[in-house]
CSV table of C-alpha atoms in Angstrom, one decimal:
chain,number,residue,atom,x,y,z
A,1,MET,CA,0.0,0.0,0.0
A,2,GLY,CA,1.3,3.5,-0.9
A,3,LYS,CA,1.7,6.4,1.5
A,4,VAL,CA,-1.7,7.9,0.7
A,5,GLY,CA,-3.4,4.5,1.4
A,6,ARG,CA,-1.6,4.1,4.7
A,7,VAL,CA,-2.5,7.6,5.8
A,8,LEU,CA,-6.1,7.3,4.7
A,9,THR,CA,-6.5,4.0,6.4
A,10,ALA,CA,-5.4,5.4,9.8
A,11,VAL,CA,-7.4,8.6,9.3
A,12,LEU,CA,-10.6,6.7,8.3
A,13,LEU,CA,-10.3,4.4,11.3
A,14,ALA,CA,-9.9,7.3,13.7
A,15,ALA,CA,-12.2,9.9,12.2
A,16,LEU,CA,-15.2,8.2,10.5
A,17,PRO,CA,-18.5,8.5,12.5
A,18,GLY,CA,-19.3,5.5,14.6
A,19,THR,CA,-15.7,4.3,15.3
A,20,THR,CA,-14.0,4.2,18.6
A,21,ALA,CA,-10.5,4.9,19.8
A,22,THR,CA,-10.0,1.2,20.8
A,23,ALA,CA,-10.8,0.1,17.3
A,24,ALA,CA,-8.3,2.3,15.6
A,25,ALA,CA,-4.7,3.1,15.5
A,26,THR,CA,-3.9,6.5,16.9
A,27,ALA,CA,-1.3,9.0,15.7
A,28,THR,CA,1.7,9.9,17.9
A,29,PRO,CA,3.1,13.4,18.0
A,30,HIS,CA,5.8,12.2,15.6
A,31,GLY,CA,3.3,10.9,13.1
A,32,THR,CA,3.8,7.2,13.7
A,33,ALA,CA,0.9,4.8,14.4
A,34,ALA,CA,0.5,3.4,17.9
A,35,ALA,CA,-0.8,-0.1,18.3
A,36,ALA,CA,-4.5,-0.4,18.8
A,37,THR,CA,-5.5,-1.3,22.3
A,38,ALA,CA,-8.1,-3.8,21.2
A,39,PRO,CA,-9.1,-5.6,18.0
A,40,ALA,CA,-11.8,-3.9,15.9
A,41,PRO,CA,-15.2,-5.3,16.5
A,42,ALA,CA,-16.9,-7.3,13.7
A,43,ARG,CA,-19.7,-5.4,12.0
A,44,TRP,CA,-21.6,-5.7,8.8
A,45,THR,CA,-20.2,-3.5,6.0
A,46,GLY,CA,-21.1,-3.2,2.3
A,47,SER,CA,-18.3,-4.8,0.2
A,48,TRP,CA,-19.8,-4.8,-3.3
A,49,GLU,CA,-22.7,-3.3,-5.1
A,50,ALA,CA,-24.3,-3.1,-8.6
A,51,ALA,CA,-27.2,-0.6,-8.6
A,52,PRO,CA,-30.2,-1.8,-10.6
A,53,SER,CA,-30.2,-0.1,-14.0
A,54,GLY,CA,-33.1,-1.6,-15.8
A,55,THR,CA,-34.8,-4.8,-16.8
A,56,ALA,CA,-34.1,-7.6,-19.2
A,57,PRO,CA,-36.2,-10.6,-20.4
A,58,ALA,CA,-36.6,-13.2,-17.7
A,59,LEU,CA,-34.5,-16.4,-17.9
A,60,PRO,CA,-36.8,-19.2,-16.9
A,61,GLY,CA,-35.0,-22.5,-16.2
A,62,THR,CA,-31.7,-20.8,-15.8
A,63,ALA,CA,-29.0,-20.5,-13.2
A,64,VAL,CA,-27.0,-17.2,-13.5
A,65,ARG,CA,-23.5,-17.4,-12.0
A,66,ASN,CA,-22.6,-13.7,-11.3
A,67,VAL,CA,-19.0,-12.9,-10.7
A,68,VAL,CA,-18.6,-10.1,-8.1
A,69,HIS,CA,-15.3,-8.5,-6.8
A,70,LEU,CA,-15.3,-7.7,-3.1
A,71,SER,CA,-13.6,-4.7,-1.5
A,72,ALA,CA,-13.5,-5.6,2.2
A,73,GLY,CA,-13.2,-9.1,3.6
A,74,GLY,CA,-14.8,-10.9,6.5
A,75,THR,CA,-16.0,-14.1,8.1
A,76,ALA,CA,-19.5,-14.2,6.8
A,77,VAL,CA,-21.5,-12.7,3.9
A,78,ARG,CA,-25.0,-11.5,3.2
A,79,ILE,CA,-26.4,-11.4,-0.4
A,80,ARG,CA,-28.9,-8.8,-1.6
A,81,ILE,CA,-31.3,-9.9,-4.4
A,82,ALA,CA,-33.3,-7.3,-6.3
A,83,ASN,CA,-36.7,-7.4,-7.9
A,84,ARG,CA,-36.9,-3.7,-7.5
A,85,LEU,CA,-37.7,-2.9,-11.2
A,86,GLY,CA,-39.7,-6.1,-11.8
A,87,THR,CA,-43.5,-6.1,-12.3
A,88,ALA,CA,-44.3,-9.5,-10.9
A,89,PRO,CA,-43.1,-11.6,-7.9
A,90,LEU,CA,-39.7,-13.2,-8.5
A,91,ARG,CA,-39.6,-16.9,-7.6
A,92,LEU,CA,-36.2,-18.1,-6.8
A,93,GLY,CA,-35.3,-21.8,-7.1
A,94,ALA,CA,-31.9,-21.5,-5.3
A,95,VAL,CA,-29.2,-19.0,-4.5
A,96,THR,CA,-25.6,-20.1,-3.7
A,97,VAL,CA,-22.4,-18.3,-3.0
A,98,ALA,CA,-18.8,-19.5,-3.3
A,99,LEU,CA,-15.3,-18.2,-3.7
A,100,ARG,CA,-14.2,-18.2,-7.3
A,101,ARG,CA,-11.5,-20.5,-8.5
A,102,GLY,CA,-9.3,-19.0,-11.2
A,103,ALA,CA,-10.8,-16.9,-14.0
A,104,GLY,CA,-13.9,-18.8,-14.9
A,105,PRO,CA,-17.1,-20.2,-13.4
A,106,ASP,CA,-15.5,-22.8,-11.1
A,107,ALA,CA,-15.8,-22.5,-7.3
A,108,VAL,CA,-13.1,-23.1,-4.8
A,109,PRO,CA,-13.7,-26.7,-3.6
A,110,GLY,CA,-15.5,-26.7,-0.2
A,111,SER,CA,-16.5,-23.0,-0.4
A,112,LEU,CA,-19.9,-23.3,-1.9
A,113,ARG,CA,-22.8,-22.4,0.4
A,114,THR,CA,-26.5,-22.4,0.0
A,115,VAL,CA,-28.1,-19.0,0.8
A,116,THR,CA,-31.3,-18.7,2.7
A,117,PHE,CA,-33.7,-15.8,3.2
A,118,ARG,CA,-35.5,-15.9,6.6
A,119,GLY,CA,-34.7,-19.6,6.6
A,120,ALA,CA,-36.2,-20.2,3.1
A,121,HIS,CA,-34.1,-21.8,0.4
A,122,ALA,CA,-36.5,-20.8,-2.4
A,123,PRO,CA,-38.1,-17.5,-1.5
A,124,THR,CA,-40.3,-15.2,-3.5
A,125,VAL,CA,-39.2,-11.6,-3.9
A,126,PRO,CA,-42.2,-9.2,-4.2
A,127,ALA,CA,-42.2,-6.8,-7.2
A,128,GLY,CA,-40.5,-3.5,-6.4
A,129,ARG,CA,-38.5,-5.0,-3.5
A,130,ASP,CA,-35.0,-6.1,-2.5
A,131,LEU,CA,-34.4,-9.2,-0.3
A,132,LEU,CA,-31.4,-9.4,2.1
A,133,SER,CA,-30.2,-12.9,2.9
A,134,ASP,CA,-29.5,-14.5,6.2
A,135,PRO,CA,-25.8,-14.5,7.3
A,136,VAL,CA,-23.8,-17.1,5.4
A,137,PRO,CA,-20.7,-18.3,7.3
A,138,LEU,CA,-17.9,-18.0,4.6
A,139,PRO,CA,-14.5,-16.5,5.2
A,140,VAL,CA,-13.7,-14.2,2.4
A,141,PRO,CA,-10.5,-12.2,1.9
A,142,ALA,CA,-10.4,-8.6,0.7
A,143,ALA,CA,-10.4,-8.3,-3.1
A,144,ALA,CA,-11.8,-11.8,-3.5
A,145,ASP,CA,-14.0,-12.8,-6.4
A,146,LEU,CA,-17.3,-14.4,-5.4
A,147,LEU,CA,-19.7,-16.5,-7.5
A,148,VAL,CA,-23.3,-15.6,-6.6
A,149,THR,CA,-25.5,-18.0,-8.5
A,150,VAL,CA,-29.2,-17.2,-8.8
A,151,ALA,CA,-31.6,-19.9,-10.2
A,152,THR,CA,-35.0,-18.9,-11.6
A,153,PRO,CA,-37.1,-22.0,-12.4
A,154,THR,CA,-39.9,-20.1,-14.0
A,155,GLY,CA,-40.5,-16.8,-15.8
A,156,SER,CA,-41.2,-14.1,-13.3
A,157,GLY,CA,-41.6,-11.0,-15.5
A,158,PRO,CA,-38.9,-8.6,-16.4
A,159,ALA,CA,-35.5,-9.4,-14.6
A,160,THR,CA,-33.9,-6.6,-12.6
A,161,TYR,CA,-30.3,-6.3,-13.8
A,162,HIS,CA,-27.2,-4.2,-14.1
A,163,ARG,CA,-26.4,-3.6,-17.8
A,164,THR,CA,-22.8,-2.4,-17.8
A,165,ALA,CA,-21.2,-5.1,-15.7
A,166,LEU,CA,-17.8,-5.1,-17.5
A,167,GLN,CA,-17.6,-8.6,-16.0
A,168,THR,CA,-18.3,-11.9,-17.7
A,169,GLY,CA,-21.0,-14.0,-16.0
A,170,TYR,CA,-22.1,-17.5,-16.9
A,171,LEU,CA,-25.4,-19.3,-17.5
A,172,ALA,CA,-26.5,-23.0,-17.1
A,173,ASP,CA,-29.6,-25.0,-16.5
A,174,THR,CA,-31.3,-24.2,-13.2
A,175,GLY,CA,-30.3,-27.5,-11.6
A,176,HIS,CA,-26.6,-26.5,-11.6
A,177,ALA,CA,-26.8,-23.7,-9.0
A,178,ALA,CA,-25.0,-25.9,-6.4
A,179,ASP,CA,-22.3,-27.2,-8.7
A,180,GLU,CA,-18.8,-26.4,-7.6
A,181,SER,CA,-17.6,-27.2,-11.2
A,182,GLY,CA,-18.3,-24.6,-13.8
A,183,ALA,CA,-18.4,-27.2,-16.6
A,184,ALA,CA,-22.2,-26.7,-17.1
A,185,TYR,CA,-21.8,-23.0,-17.4
A,186,THR,CA,-21.2,-22.8,-21.1
A,187,VAL,CA,-23.1,-19.6,-22.0
A,188,ARG,CA,-21.7,-16.2,-21.2
A,189,THR,CA,-23.4,-13.0,-20.3
A,190,ASP,CA,-22.2,-9.4,-19.9
A,191,PHE,CA,-24.9,-8.5,-17.3
A,192,TRP,CA,-25.3,-8.9,-13.6
A,193,TYR,CA,-28.7,-10.5,-13.0
A,194,TYR,CA,-30.7,-10.0,-9.7
A,195,VAL,CA,-27.8,-9.7,-7.3
A,196,THR,CA,-27.3,-6.1,-6.2
A,197,GLY,CA,-25.1,-6.2,-3.1
A,198,VAL,CA,-22.8,-8.2,-0.9
A,199,ASP,CA,-22.2,-7.4,2.8
A,200,VAL,CA,-19.4,-8.8,4.9
A,201,LEU,CA,-19.1,-9.4,8.6
A,202,GLY,CA,-15.6,-8.3,9.6
A,203,PRO,CA,-13.3,-5.6,11.0
A,204,ALA,CA,-13.9,-2.9,8.3
A,205,THR,CA,-14.6,0.4,9.8
A,206,GLY,CA,-17.3,1.2,7.3
A,207,SER,CA,-17.9,1.8,3.6
A,208,VAL,CA,-18.0,4.6,1.1
A,209,VAL,CA,-20.5,4.8,-1.7
A,210,ALA,CA,-19.8,6.2,-5.1
A,211,LEU,CA,-23.0,7.6,-6.6
A,212,GLY,CA,-22.6,8.3,-10.3
A,213,ASP,CA,-23.1,7.5,-14.0
A,214,SER,CA,-21.0,5.7,-16.6
A,215,LEU,CA,-17.8,7.4,-15.5
A,216,THR,CA,-18.3,5.6,-12.2
A,217,ASP,CA,-19.8,2.5,-13.7
A,218,GLY,CA,-16.6,1.9,-15.5
A,219,ASN,CA,-17.2,2.6,-19.2
A,220,GLY,CA,-13.9,2.9,-21.0
A,221,SER,CA,-12.0,0.6,-18.6
A,222,THR,CA,-10.8,-2.9,-19.5
A,223,PRO,CA,-13.5,-5.5,-18.9
A,224,ASP,CA,-12.8,-8.4,-16.4
A,225,THR,CA,-10.0,-6.4,-14.7
A,226,ASN,CA,-11.8,-4.4,-12.1
A,227,HIS,CA,-10.3,-1.1,-13.2
A,228,ARG,CA,-13.3,1.1,-12.5
A,229,TRP,CA,-12.2,4.0,-10.3
A,230,PRO,CA,-14.1,2.7,-7.3
A,231,ASP,CA,-12.3,-0.6,-7.6
A,232,LEU,CA,-9.0,1.2,-7.7
A,233,LEU,CA,-10.1,3.4,-4.8
A,234,ALA,CA,-10.8,0.2,-2.8
A,235,ARG,CA,-7.1,-0.8,-3.3
A,236,ARG,CA,-6.1,2.4,-1.7
A,237,LEU,CA,-8.6,2.0,1.2
A,238,ARG,CA,-7.6,-1.4,2.5
A,239,GLY,CA,-9.9,-2.7,5.1
A,240,HIS,CA,-12.9,-0.5,4.0
A,241,GLY,CA,-15.8,-1.3,1.8
A,242,VAL,CA,-16.2,0.7,-1.4
A,243,LEU,CA,-19.5,0.4,-3.1
A,244,ASN,CA,-20.0,1.3,-6.8
A,245,ALA,CA,-23.5,2.8,-7.3
A,246,GLY,CA,-22.7,4.0,-10.8
A,247,ILE,CA,-25.2,3.5,-13.6
A,248,ALA,CA,-24.3,4.2,-17.2
A,249,GLY,CA,-26.6,6.8,-18.6
A,250,ASN,CA,-27.9,7.9,-15.2
A,251,ARG,CA,-28.9,11.5,-14.5
A,252,LEU,CA,-28.9,13.7,-11.4
A,253,LEU,CA,-32.2,15.5,-12.1
A,254,ARG,CA,-34.5,13.1,-13.9
A,255,ASP,CA,-35.0,9.4,-14.6
A,256,GLY,CA,-33.2,7.9,-17.6
A,257,ALA,CA,-31.0,4.9,-17.4
A,258,GLY,CA,-32.3,3.8,-14.0
A,259,PRO,CA,-34.0,6.1,-11.6
A,260,SER,CA,-32.4,9.6,-11.1
A,261,ALA,CA,-29.7,10.0,-8.4
A,262,LEU,CA,-32.3,11.8,-6.3
A,263,ALA,CA,-34.8,9.0,-6.6
A,264,ARG,CA,-32.4,6.1,-5.9
A,265,LEU,CA,-30.3,7.8,-3.2
A,266,ASP,CA,-31.7,5.8,-0.3
A,267,PRO,CA,-31.7,2.2,-1.7
A,268,ASP,CA,-28.5,2.6,-3.7
A,269,ALA,CA,-26.5,4.6,-1.1
A,270,LEU,CA,-27.8,5.6,2.2
A,271,ASP,CA,-29.5,2.3,3.1
A,272,ARG,CA,-26.3,0.2,2.4
A,273,ALA,CA,-24.5,-1.4,5.3
A,274,GLY,CA,-22.0,0.6,7.2
A,275,VAL,CA,-22.0,3.7,5.0
A,276,ARG,CA,-19.9,6.5,6.3
A,277,VAL,CA,-19.1,8.6,3.2
A,278,LEU,CA,-21.1,9.4,0.1
A,279,ILE,CA,-19.2,10.4,-3.0
A,280,VAL,CA,-21.3,12.3,-5.6
A,281,PHE,CA,-20.0,12.3,-9.2
A,282,GLU,CA,-23.0,12.9,-11.4
A,283,GLY,CA,-24.5,15.5,-13.7
A,284,ILE,CA,-22.8,15.3,-17.1
A,285,ASN,CA,-25.7,13.3,-18.6
A,286,ASP,CA,-28.1,16.0,-17.6
A,287,ILE,CA,-26.0,18.6,-19.5
A,288,LYS,CA,-25.5,16.6,-22.6
A,289,GLY,CA,-28.7,14.7,-22.6
A,290,THR,CA,-32.2,15.3,-24.1
A,291,PRO,CA,-33.9,17.4,-22.8
A,292,VAL,CA,-30.8,19.4,-21.9
A,293,ALA,CA,-30.5,20.7,-18.3
A,294,ASP,CA,-29.0,24.1,-18.6
A,295,ASP,CA,-29.9,25.8,-15.3
A,296,PRO,CA,-27.0,25.6,-12.8
A,297,ALA,CA,-29.4,26.5,-10.0
A,298,ALA,CA,-31.2,23.3,-10.5
A,299,PHE,CA,-28.0,21.4,-10.1
A,300,ALA,CA,-27.2,23.3,-6.9
A,301,THR,CA,-30.6,22.5,-5.5
A,302,ALA,CA,-30.2,18.8,-6.3
A,303,TYR,CA,-26.7,18.6,-4.8
A,304,ARG,CA,-27.9,20.4,-1.6
A,305,THR,CA,-30.8,18.0,-1.3
A,306,LEU,CA,-28.5,14.9,-1.6
A,307,VAL,CA,-26.2,16.4,1.0
A,308,ALA,CA,-29.0,17.2,3.4
A,309,ARG,CA,-30.5,13.7,3.2
A,310,ALA,CA,-27.1,12.1,3.7
A,311,ARG,CA,-26.1,14.3,6.6
A,312,ALA,CA,-29.5,13.5,8.3
A,313,ARG,CA,-28.2,9.9,8.4
A,314,GLY,CA,-24.8,10.9,9.8
A,315,ILE,CA,-23.1,10.4,6.4
A,316,ARG,CA,-20.5,12.9,5.1
A,317,VAL,CA,-20.5,13.9,1.4
A,318,VAL,CA,-17.7,14.5,-1.1
A,319,GLY,CA,-18.6,16.3,-4.3
A,320,VAL,CA,-16.7,15.5,-7.5
A,321,THR,CA,-16.4,18.1,-10.2
A,322,LEU,CA,-17.7,17.2,-13.6
A,323,THR,CA,-15.0,16.2,-16.1
A,324,PRO,CA,-14.5,17.6,-19.6
A,325,TYR,CA,-16.2,16.1,-22.7
A,326,GLY,CA,-14.9,18.2,-25.5
A,327,GLY,CA,-14.7,16.2,-28.7
A,328,TYR,CA,-17.7,13.9,-27.7
A,329,SER,CA,-20.5,13.9,-30.2
A,330,ALA,CA,-23.0,15.7,-27.8
A,331,HIS,CA,-20.5,18.4,-26.7
A,332,THR,CA,-21.7,22.0,-27.3
A,333,ALA,CA,-20.3,25.4,-26.3
A,334,ALA,CA,-23.5,26.0,-24.3
A,335,GLY,CA,-23.1,22.7,-22.5
A,336,GLU,CA,-19.5,23.5,-21.7
A,337,ALA,CA,-20.5,26.8,-20.1
A,338,VAL,CA,-23.1,25.0,-17.9
A,339,ARG,CA,-20.5,22.4,-16.9
A,340,ARG,CA,-18.1,25.2,-15.8
A,341,ARG,CA,-20.8,27.0,-13.8
A,342,VAL,CA,-21.8,23.8,-12.1
A,343,ASN,CA,-18.2,23.0,-11.3
A,344,ALA,CA,-17.8,26.5,-9.8
A,345,PHE,CA,-20.7,25.7,-7.4
A,346,ILE,CA,-19.3,22.3,-6.5
A,347,ARG,CA,-15.9,23.9,-5.7
A,348,THR,CA,-17.0,27.0,-3.9
A,349,GLY,CA,-20.7,26.7,-3.1
A,350,GLY,CA,-20.0,25.2,0.4
A,351,ALA,CA,-22.6,22.4,-0.1
A,352,PHE,CA,-20.2,19.5,0.4
A,353,ASP,CA,-17.9,18.4,3.2
A,354,ALA,CA,-15.1,18.2,0.7
A,355,VAL,CA,-14.5,18.4,-3.0
A,356,ALA,CA,-12.5,16.1,-5.2
A,357,ASP,CA,-11.5,18.2,-8.3
A,358,ALA,CA,-11.6,15.5,-11.0
A,359,ASP,CA,-11.9,18.2,-13.6
A,360,ALA,CA,-8.5,19.7,-12.7
A,361,ALA,CA,-7.0,16.2,-12.4
A,362,VAL,CA,-7.9,14.9,-15.9
A,363,ARG,CA,-8.3,18.0,-18.2
A,364,ASP,CA,-5.8,18.7,-21.0
A,365,PRO,CA,-3.9,21.8,-20.0
A,366,SER,CA,-3.7,22.9,-23.6
A,367,ALA,CA,-7.4,22.3,-24.2
A,368,PRO,CA,-9.3,22.4,-20.8
A,369,ASP,CA,-12.6,21.4,-22.4
A,370,ARG,CA,-11.1,18.0,-23.2
A,371,ILE,CA,-9.6,15.2,-21.1
A,372,ARG,CA,-5.9,14.4,-21.4
A,373,PRO,CA,-5.2,12.1,-24.4
A,374,GLY,CA,-3.5,9.6,-22.1
A,375,TYR,CA,-6.7,9.2,-20.2
A,376,ASP,CA,-9.1,9.0,-23.2
A,377,PRO,CA,-10.3,5.6,-24.5
A,378,GLY,CA,-11.2,7.3,-27.7
A,379,ASP,CA,-14.7,8.7,-27.2
A,380,HIS,CA,-13.5,11.9,-25.4
A,381,LEU,CA,-16.0,11.3,-22.5
A,382,HIS,CA,-15.0,8.2,-20.5
A,383,PHE,CA,-11.7,7.1,-19.0
A,384,ASN,CA,-9.3,4.3,-19.8
A,385,ASP,CA,-7.6,2.4,-17.0
A,386,THR,CA,-5.0,5.2,-16.5
A,387,GLY,CA,-7.7,7.8,-16.3
A,388,MET,CA,-9.6,5.7,-13.8
A,389,GLY,CA,-6.5,5.6,-11.7
A,390,ALA,CA,-6.3,9.4,-11.8
A,391,ILE,CA,-9.9,9.8,-10.5
A,392,ALA,CA,-9.2,7.2,-7.8
A,393,ASP,CA,-6.1,9.1,-6.7
A,394,THR,CA,-7.9,12.4,-6.6
A,395,VAL,CA,-10.8,11.0,-4.5
A,396,ALA,CA,-8.4,9.2,-2.1
A,397,ARG,CA,-6.4,12.4,-1.5
A,398,THR,CA,-9.6,14.4,-0.8
A,399,LEU,CA,-10.9,11.8,1.6
A,400,ALA,CA,-7.6,11.9,3.5
A,401,ARG,CA,-7.6,15.7,3.8
A,402,VAL,CA,-11.2,16.1,5.0
A,403,LEU,CA,-10.9,13.3,7.5
A,404,ARG,CA,-7.6,14.6,8.9
A,405,HIS,CA,-9.1,18.1,9.4
A,406,PRO,CA,-12.8,17.5,9.9
A,407,GLY,CA,-13.4,21.1,11.0
A,408,VAL,CA,-12.0,22.8,7.9
A,409,PRO,CA,-14.7,24.1,5.6
A,410,ALA,CA,-14.9,22.4,2.2
A,411,SER,CA,-14.1,25.6,0.3
A,412,ARG,CA,-10.8,26.0,2.2
A,413,GLU,CA,-10.0,22.3,2.0
A,414,THR,CA,-10.3,22.0,-1.7
A,415,GLN,CA,-9.2,25.1,-3.5
A,416,PRO,CA,-9.4,24.5,-7.3
A,417,ARG,CA,-6.2,24.0,-9.2
A,418,SER,CA,-5.3,25.8,-12.4
């Protein structure tokens, strides 16, 4: 772990709401870490998330083996299954969880567990609802891959899914949900079906949630490598959960690809286990979408609403400036002007506990309405793996600063860079 990660780990343990001095290392006057006086207590913390983004046709008679990449580890897991966007009750045939072996659909021998929901092996999830499983004893290390297999014996209406998984999943007949071998899983999918969260029981101090659009969802990064910026942030926050609540095409102000950020704030962010910090990186789709959102005051009102709702739950909020999109097909001079005015509010409006200036970190110094060529996957909007790393670094530094100096106003803590 680098210097930023070590500092941030100590700071988060000491400063996040709900932690205790005995659960954290404390800083000596010389800046070294003193040993904790007692081990951190085990608690439930969100370790992985995929926010529901829409629906796909149901898959009757199918077992879907979803591959999910944890951030924090623990001694037990809970699985969240979503029928939130469905229109009919979802009948589950079986749900299993296992550690992934290698790079395919095989489970580590001896790790596969059957998941129950209030004691039931085959529950029904009402339309419009999520269902959280009973605790499943299964030791999982940080950064582990899990196989969460969901079997649906019959059609149950539209399937709630996450479209931009950037992670290969696998399909087999419904009777193979409890197979450790992946031999039956011969069909591949690019979506996450039904599973929308994994919690772990362990020593993690809490989790941070990244609420955003395709820039957070990972578009532009390399599939099957976990190079979305929240994944990279998790590597810098060892021992903490990082939840990716990004949805490609999502908007701040109105529904589009998935419910708006305002509409989905509670189920996708505030209601998740152990949340301590909310990171808001959303708004560019409102500026470049149809109809266009061109009133910066509407953005300011929305951001203030998000912050107020989070603070009411004891959650601190980091705002992220909107990054350039010059050269993208929907870019206009008018939209660029709105983006700059919105960023001025994010930086200096005082709404957030801190600001991560992603715009300053990724813009091309010679053409500030564009992202740096080395961060551009070619569409002039999203980020390649290197650009994702730059966003993760920027967010990590901001988290470290605000938690080290919790009393400093956001506007003083995050002066924009030229």
